[in-house]
């Protein structure tokens, strides 16, 4: 499996964190799909961090309460997923009232990741979605008798600010994010923020 990397360099005077997020792919989901700060790490002026990942997908959920920007999503359960293999899972409450994933199967649409939320899912308690490299990328508010279908389309945006891994990002409200693209043999990029506080990818 191909490994990708993004080295982030802080050549500014700013104190904060680099964060990498993905913009949501097309979904068949009513309501908002939120992007998460997929990776985030504090990076002092004059220092650098490197994020590495591969295209291994997962299903994720967390008890977030109402899902909105400002909430932090920390996955309670991470279950391996594969758009061309084990691509469907169900979210339910067990007999003790605990939320859990059950019944992973290959019965979803090929190329997509499907999460069926059963009738006993409590509204506005849980968020559910998909992740990559063990960390959540997109989530939606879970609701009873709903099905969320995500069709992965990896894309990578880097931003600098006050972020932690799992922060819900309002993509429409973000300024200064720059896309880092990969293709063919290009698997390593560098993003640097300079004295003018702008990020450039090379």
PDB file of C-alpha atoms in Angstrom:
ATOM      1  CA  UNK A   1       0.000   0.000   0.000  1.00  0.00           C
ATOM      2  CA  UNK A   2       1.356   3.417  -0.992  1.00  0.00           C
ATOM      3  CA  UNK A   3       2.475   5.684   1.833  1.00  0.00           C
ATOM      4  CA  UNK A   4       2.051   9.451   1.569  1.00  0.00           C
ATOM      5  CA  UNK A   5       3.674  12.223   3.571  1.00  0.00           C
ATOM      6  CA  UNK A   6       3.250  15.934   4.146  1.00  0.00           C
ATOM      7  CA  UNK A   7       6.015  17.836   5.910  1.00  0.00           C
ATOM      8  CA  UNK A   8       4.787  21.105   7.431  1.00  0.00           C
ATOM      9  CA  UNK A   9       7.336  23.842   8.162  1.00  0.00           C
ATOM     10  CA  UNK A  10       6.684  26.879  10.343  1.00  0.00           C
ATOM     11  CA  UNK A  11       8.825  29.720   8.990  1.00  0.00           C
ATOM     12  CA  UNK A  12       6.482  32.316  10.504  1.00  0.00           C
ATOM     13  CA  UNK A  13       6.421  33.982  13.902  1.00  0.00           C
ATOM     14  CA  UNK A  14       3.065  32.386  14.695  1.00  0.00           C
ATOM     15  CA  UNK A  15       2.464  29.848  17.441  1.00  0.00           C
ATOM     16  CA  UNK A  16      -0.171  27.251  16.590  1.00  0.00           C
ATOM     17  CA  UNK A  17      -0.784  23.917  14.925  1.00  0.00           C
ATOM     18  CA  UNK A  18      -0.740  22.628  11.400  1.00  0.00           C
ATOM     19  CA  UNK A  19      -3.897  20.681  10.620  1.00  0.00           C
ATOM     20  CA  UNK A  20      -4.738  18.511   7.629  1.00  0.00           C
ATOM     21  CA  UNK A  21      -8.355  17.946   6.628  1.00  0.00           C
ATOM     22  CA  UNK A  22     -10.284  16.523   3.702  1.00  0.00           C
ATOM     23  CA  UNK A  23     -13.257  18.151   2.022  1.00  0.00           C
ATOM     24  CA  UNK A  24     -16.337  15.954   2.099  1.00  0.00           C
ATOM     25  CA  UNK A  25     -17.021  13.751  -0.921  1.00  0.00           C
ATOM     26  CA  UNK A  26     -20.484  13.350  -2.455  1.00  0.00           C
ATOM     27  CA  UNK A  27     -22.791  11.628   0.040  1.00  0.00           C
ATOM     28  CA  UNK A  28     -26.358  10.411   0.124  1.00  0.00           C
ATOM     29  CA  UNK A  29     -27.037  11.855   3.537  1.00  0.00           C
ATOM     30  CA  UNK A  30     -29.614  14.396   4.658  1.00  0.00           C
ATOM     31  CA  UNK A  31     -28.091  17.024   6.928  1.00  0.00           C
ATOM     32  CA  UNK A  32     -24.557  18.288   7.238  1.00  0.00           C
ATOM     33  CA  UNK A  33     -21.408  16.323   6.581  1.00  0.00           C
ATOM     34  CA  UNK A  34     -18.572  17.803   8.630  1.00  0.00           C
ATOM     35  CA  UNK A  35     -14.865  17.593   7.938  1.00  0.00           C
ATOM     36  CA  UNK A  36     -12.568  16.870  10.867  1.00  0.00           C
ATOM     37  CA  UNK A  37      -9.035  18.002  11.583  1.00  0.00           C
ATOM     38  CA  UNK A  38      -7.711  14.647  10.450  1.00  0.00           C
ATOM     39  CA  UNK A  39      -4.168  15.254  11.668  1.00  0.00           C
ATOM     40  CA  UNK A  40      -3.072  18.199  13.821  1.00  0.00           C
ATOM     41  CA  UNK A  41       0.127  18.939  15.682  1.00  0.00           C
ATOM     42  CA  UNK A  42       1.535  22.053  17.370  1.00  0.00           C
ATOM     43  CA  UNK A  43       4.491  23.424  15.419  1.00  0.00           C
ATOM     44  CA  UNK A  44       6.584  26.211  16.956  1.00  0.00           C
ATOM     45  CA  UNK A  45       8.282  28.888  14.827  1.00  0.00           C
ATOM     46  CA  UNK A  46      11.401  27.434  13.225  1.00  0.00           C
ATOM     47  CA  UNK A  47      10.265  23.806  13.522  1.00  0.00           C
ATOM     48  CA  UNK A  48       8.538  21.206  11.358  1.00  0.00           C
ATOM     49  CA  UNK A  49       6.285  18.165  11.623  1.00  0.00           C
ATOM     50  CA  UNK A  50       5.639  15.352   9.167  1.00  0.00           C
ATOM     51  CA  UNK A  51       2.310  13.575   8.749  1.00  0.00           C
ATOM     52  CA  UNK A  52       2.275  10.164   7.032  1.00  0.00           C
ATOM     53  CA  UNK A  53      -0.629   7.973   5.973  1.00  0.00           C
ATOM     54  CA  UNK A  54      -1.886   5.350   3.563  1.00  0.00           C
ATOM     55  CA  UNK A  55      -5.329   4.806   2.047  1.00  0.00           C
ATOM     56  CA  UNK A  56      -6.686   2.450   4.686  1.00  0.00           C
ATOM     57  CA  UNK A  57     -10.286   3.319   5.553  1.00  0.00           C
ATOM     58  CA  UNK A  58     -12.373   2.830   8.671  1.00  0.00           C
ATOM     59  CA  UNK A  59     -15.819   3.383  10.123  1.00  0.00           C
ATOM     60  CA  UNK A  60     -15.842   5.645  13.196  1.00  0.00           C
ATOM     61  CA  UNK A  61     -18.331   6.886  15.760  1.00  0.00           C
ATOM     62  CA  UNK A  62     -18.207   9.051  18.887  1.00  0.00           C
ATOM     63  CA  UNK A  63     -20.624  10.403  21.476  1.00  0.00           C
ATOM     64  CA  UNK A  64     -20.355  14.072  20.532  1.00  0.00           C
ATOM     65  CA  UNK A  65     -23.805  15.317  21.427  1.00  0.00           C
ATOM     66  CA  UNK A  66     -25.049  17.782  18.795  1.00  0.00           C
ATOM     67  CA  UNK A  67     -22.481  17.850  15.994  1.00  0.00           C
ATOM     68  CA  UNK A  68     -21.311  21.356  15.093  1.00  0.00           C
ATOM     69  CA  UNK A  69     -18.125  23.372  14.562  1.00  0.00           C
ATOM     70  CA  UNK A  70     -16.253  23.692  17.849  1.00  0.00           C
ATOM     71  CA  UNK A  71     -16.992  20.101  18.866  1.00  0.00           C
ATOM     72  CA  UNK A  72     -14.083  17.667  19.073  1.00  0.00           C
ATOM     73  CA  UNK A  73     -14.652  14.194  17.645  1.00  0.00           C
ATOM     74  CA  UNK A  74     -12.620  11.513  19.415  1.00  0.00           C
ATOM     75  CA  UNK A  75     -13.486   8.126  17.967  1.00  0.00           C
ATOM     76  CA  UNK A  76     -14.966   5.719  20.515  1.00  0.00           C
ATOM     77  CA  UNK A  77     -14.787   2.836  18.060  1.00  0.00           C
ATOM     78  CA  UNK A  78     -12.758   2.396  14.863  1.00  0.00           C
ATOM     79  CA  UNK A  79     -13.678  -0.508  12.587  1.00  0.00           C
ATOM     80  CA  UNK A  80     -11.699  -1.362   9.421  1.00  0.00           C
ATOM     81  CA  UNK A  81     -13.520  -0.630   6.160  1.00  0.00           C
ATOM     82  CA  UNK A  82     -12.843  -1.244   2.478  1.00  0.00           C
ATOM     83  CA  UNK A  83     -14.865   0.358  -0.353  1.00  0.00           C
ATOM     84  CA  UNK A  84     -14.329  -2.762  -2.469  1.00  0.00           C
ATOM     85  CA  UNK A  85     -14.653  -5.250   0.415  1.00  0.00           C
ATOM     86  CA  UNK A  86     -16.131  -4.916   3.896  1.00  0.00           C
ATOM     87  CA  UNK A  87     -18.051  -1.746   3.077  1.00  0.00           C
ATOM     88  CA  UNK A  88     -21.232  -1.811   5.181  1.00  0.00           C
ATOM     89  CA  UNK A  89     -21.755  -1.689   8.933  1.00  0.00           C
ATOM     90  CA  UNK A  90     -24.630  -1.070  11.341  1.00  0.00           C
ATOM     91  CA  UNK A  91     -24.762   1.272  14.340  1.00  0.00           C
ATOM     92  CA  UNK A  92     -26.979   0.188  17.213  1.00  0.00           C
ATOM     93  CA  UNK A  93     -27.322   0.070  20.983  1.00  0.00           C
ATOM     94  CA  UNK A  94     -26.580  -3.224  22.679  1.00  0.00           C
ATOM     95  CA  UNK A  95     -28.690  -4.774  25.450  1.00  0.00           C
ATOM     96  CA  UNK A  96     -26.870  -2.663  28.058  1.00  0.00           C
ATOM     97  CA  UNK A  97     -27.640   0.568  26.181  1.00  0.00           C
ATOM     98  CA  UNK A  98     -24.123   1.051  24.818  1.00  0.00           C
ATOM     99  CA  UNK A  99     -23.667   2.315  21.269  1.00  0.00           C
ATOM    100  CA  UNK A 100     -21.666  -0.068  19.053  1.00  0.00           C
ATOM    101  CA  UNK A 101     -20.964  -1.145  15.505  1.00  0.00           C
ATOM    102  CA  UNK A 102     -22.324  -4.568  14.509  1.00  0.00           C
ATOM    103  CA  UNK A 103     -22.602  -6.831  11.475  1.00  0.00           C
ATOM    104  CA  UNK A 104     -19.805  -5.663   9.170  1.00  0.00           C
ATOM    105  CA  UNK A 105     -20.489  -7.051   5.704  1.00  0.00           C
ATOM    106  CA  UNK A 106     -19.726  -6.747   1.995  1.00  0.00           C
ATOM    107  CA  UNK A 107     -23.338  -5.847   1.149  1.00  0.00           C
ATOM    108  CA  UNK A 108     -22.864  -2.113   0.527  1.00  0.00           C
ATOM    109  CA  UNK A 109     -22.472  -0.355  -2.830  1.00  0.00           C
ATOM    110  CA  UNK A 110     -19.069  -1.174  -4.320  1.00  0.00           C
ATOM    111  CA  UNK A 111     -16.757   1.853  -4.088  1.00  0.00           C
ATOM    112  CA  UNK A 112     -18.654   3.389  -1.182  1.00  0.00           C
ATOM    113  CA  UNK A 113     -18.803   3.010   2.601  1.00  0.00           C
ATOM    114  CA  UNK A 114     -22.273   2.587   4.110  1.00  0.00           C
ATOM    115  CA  UNK A 115     -23.379   3.013   7.732  1.00  0.00           C
ATOM    116  CA  UNK A 116     -26.917   1.895   8.616  1.00  0.00           C
ATOM    117  CA  UNK A 117     -28.192   3.462  11.819  1.00  0.00           C
ATOM    118  CA  UNK A 118     -30.791   1.209  13.440  1.00  0.00           C
ATOM    119  CA  UNK A 119     -34.054   2.284  15.034  1.00  0.00           C
ATOM    120  CA  UNK A 120     -32.664   2.386  18.592  1.00  0.00           C
ATOM    121  CA  UNK A 121     -29.974   5.011  17.835  1.00  0.00           C
ATOM    122  CA  UNK A 122     -30.596   7.995  20.129  1.00  0.00           C
ATOM    123  CA  UNK A 123     -30.964  11.322  18.253  1.00  0.00           C
ATOM    124  CA  UNK A 124     -28.351  14.055  18.837  1.00  0.00           C
ATOM    125  CA  UNK A 125     -26.137  11.829  20.965  1.00  0.00           C
ATOM    126  CA  UNK A 126     -23.774  10.162  18.525  1.00  0.00           C
ATOM    127  CA  UNK A 127     -21.853  11.115  15.386  1.00  0.00           C
ATOM    128  CA  UNK A 128     -20.816   8.559  12.824  1.00  0.00           C
ATOM    129  CA  UNK A 129     -18.583   8.619   9.778  1.00  0.00           C
ATOM    130  CA  UNK A 130     -15.477   7.410   8.033  1.00  0.00           C
ATOM    131  CA  UNK A 131     -11.789   7.706   8.712  1.00  0.00           C
ATOM    132  CA  UNK A 132      -8.467   7.087   7.058  1.00  0.00           C
ATOM    133  CA  UNK A 133      -5.199   5.915   8.611  1.00  0.00           C
ATOM    134  CA  UNK A 134      -6.967   5.412  11.943  1.00  0.00           C
ATOM    135  CA  UNK A 135      -8.307   8.955  12.326  1.00  0.00           C
ATOM    136  CA  UNK A 136     -11.758  10.337  11.426  1.00  0.00           C
ATOM    137  CA  UNK A 137     -12.102  12.399   8.246  1.00  0.00           C
ATOM    138  CA  UNK A 138     -15.865  13.056   7.854  1.00  0.00           C
ATOM    139  CA  UNK A 139     -18.782  12.639  10.217  1.00  0.00           C
ATOM    140  CA  UNK A 140     -22.526  13.221  10.330  1.00  0.00           C
ATOM    141  CA  UNK A 141     -25.045  13.324  13.134  1.00  0.00           C
ATOM    142  CA  UNK A 142     -26.383   9.817  13.722  1.00  0.00           C
ATOM    143  CA  UNK A 143     -30.152   9.401  13.742  1.00  0.00           C
ATOM    144  CA  UNK A 144     -32.503   6.422  13.954  1.00  0.00           C
ATOM    145  CA  UNK A 145     -33.372   4.603  10.728  1.00  0.00           C
ATOM    146  CA  UNK A 146     -30.929   6.607   8.617  1.00  0.00           C
ATOM    147  CA  UNK A 147     -28.335   5.329   6.170  1.00  0.00           C
ATOM    148  CA  UNK A 148     -25.161   7.279   5.430  1.00  0.00           C
ATOM    149  CA  UNK A 149     -23.253   6.443   2.249  1.00  0.00           C
ATOM    150  CA  UNK A 150     -19.776   7.925   1.776  1.00  0.00           C
ATOM    151  CA  UNK A 151     -17.892   7.601  -1.519  1.00  0.00           C
ATOM    152  CA  UNK A 152     -14.216   8.215  -0.710  1.00  0.00           C
ATOM    153  CA  UNK A 153     -12.356  10.730  -2.855  1.00  0.00           C
ATOM    154  CA  UNK A 154      -9.110  11.495  -1.010  1.00  0.00           C
ATOM    155  CA  UNK A 155      -8.058  15.137  -0.986  1.00  0.00           C
ATOM    156  CA  UNK A 156      -5.795  16.932   1.423  1.00  0.00           C
ATOM    157  CA  UNK A 157      -5.929  20.508   2.673  1.00  0.00           C
ATOM    158  CA  UNK A 158      -3.491  22.050   5.126  1.00  0.00           C
ATOM    159  CA  UNK A 159      -4.185  24.968   7.446  1.00  0.00           C
ATOM    160  CA  UNK A 160      -2.433  26.666  10.360  1.00  0.00           C
ATOM    161  CA  UNK A 161      -4.195  27.834  13.498  1.00  0.00           C
ATOM    162  CA  UNK A 162      -5.574  26.676  16.821  1.00  0.00           C
ATOM    163  CA  UNK A 163      -6.531  23.077  15.993  1.00  0.00           C
ATOM    164  CA  UNK A 164      -6.516  19.669  17.625  1.00  0.00           C
ATOM    165  CA  UNK A 165      -7.007  16.307  15.939  1.00  0.00           C
ATOM    166  CA  UNK A 166     -10.742  15.627  15.688  1.00  0.00           C
ATOM    167  CA  UNK A 167     -11.911  19.244  15.731  1.00  0.00           C
ATOM    168  CA  UNK A 168     -15.045  19.740  13.624  1.00  0.00           C
ATOM    169  CA  UNK A 169     -14.145  22.227  10.876  1.00  0.00           C
ATOM    170  CA  UNK A 170     -16.587  24.536   9.121  1.00  0.00           C
ATOM    171  CA  UNK A 171     -15.005  24.202   5.681  1.00  0.00           C
ATOM    172  CA  UNK A 172     -17.024  27.173   4.349  1.00  0.00           C
ATOM    173  CA  UNK A 173     -15.614  29.352   7.114  1.00  0.00           C
ATOM    174  CA  UNK A 174     -11.953  28.360   6.788  1.00  0.00           C
ATOM    175  CA  UNK A 175      -9.523  30.860   5.298  1.00  0.00           C
ATOM    176  CA  UNK A 176      -5.938  30.251   4.290  1.00  0.00           C
ATOM    177  CA  UNK A 177      -6.272  26.508   3.603  1.00  0.00           C
ATOM    178  CA  UNK A 178      -4.150  25.224   0.712  1.00  0.00           C
ATOM    179  CA  UNK A 179      -4.590  21.929  -1.128  1.00  0.00           C
ATOM    180  CA  UNK A 180      -1.699  19.458  -1.314  1.00  0.00           C
ATOM    181  CA  UNK A 181      -2.170  17.197  -4.330  1.00  0.00           C
ATOM    182  CA  UNK A 182      -0.578  13.822  -4.948  1.00  0.00           C
ATOM    183  CA  UNK A 183      -0.453  11.700  -8.068  1.00  0.00           C
ATOM    184  CA  UNK A 184       1.623   9.116  -9.862  1.00  0.00           C
ATOM    185  CA  UNK A 185       5.030   8.864  -8.245  1.00  0.00           C
ATOM    186  CA  UNK A 186       4.448  12.035  -6.207  1.00  0.00           C
ATOM    187  CA  UNK A 187       3.880  10.809  -2.658  1.00  0.00           C
ATOM    188  CA  UNK A 188       5.705  13.446  -0.561  1.00  0.00           C
ATOM    189  CA  UNK A 189       4.902  17.168  -0.361  1.00  0.00           C
ATOM    190  CA  UNK A 190       6.035  20.059   1.810  1.00  0.00           C
ATOM    191  CA  UNK A 191       3.823  22.867   3.115  1.00  0.00           C
ATOM    192  CA  UNK A 192       5.522  25.926   4.600  1.00  0.00           C
ATOM    193  CA  UNK A 193       4.023  28.961   6.269  1.00  0.00           C
ATOM    194  CA  UNK A 194       6.198  32.034   5.827  1.00  0.00           C
ATOM    195  CA  UNK A 195       6.645  35.425   7.460  1.00  0.00           C
ATOM    196  CA  UNK A 196       3.647  36.735   5.501  1.00  0.00           C
ATOM    197  CA  UNK A 197       1.564  34.010   7.238  1.00  0.00           C
ATOM    198  CA  UNK A 198       0.597  32.300   3.986  1.00  0.00           C
ATOM    199  CA  UNK A 199       1.012  28.570   3.316  1.00  0.00           C
ATOM    200  CA  UNK A 200       2.763  27.423   0.143  1.00  0.00           C
ATOM    201  CA  UNK A 201       2.940  23.775  -0.964  1.00  0.00           C
ATOM    202  CA  UNK A 202       5.921  22.450  -2.893  1.00  0.00           C
TER     203      UNK A 202
END
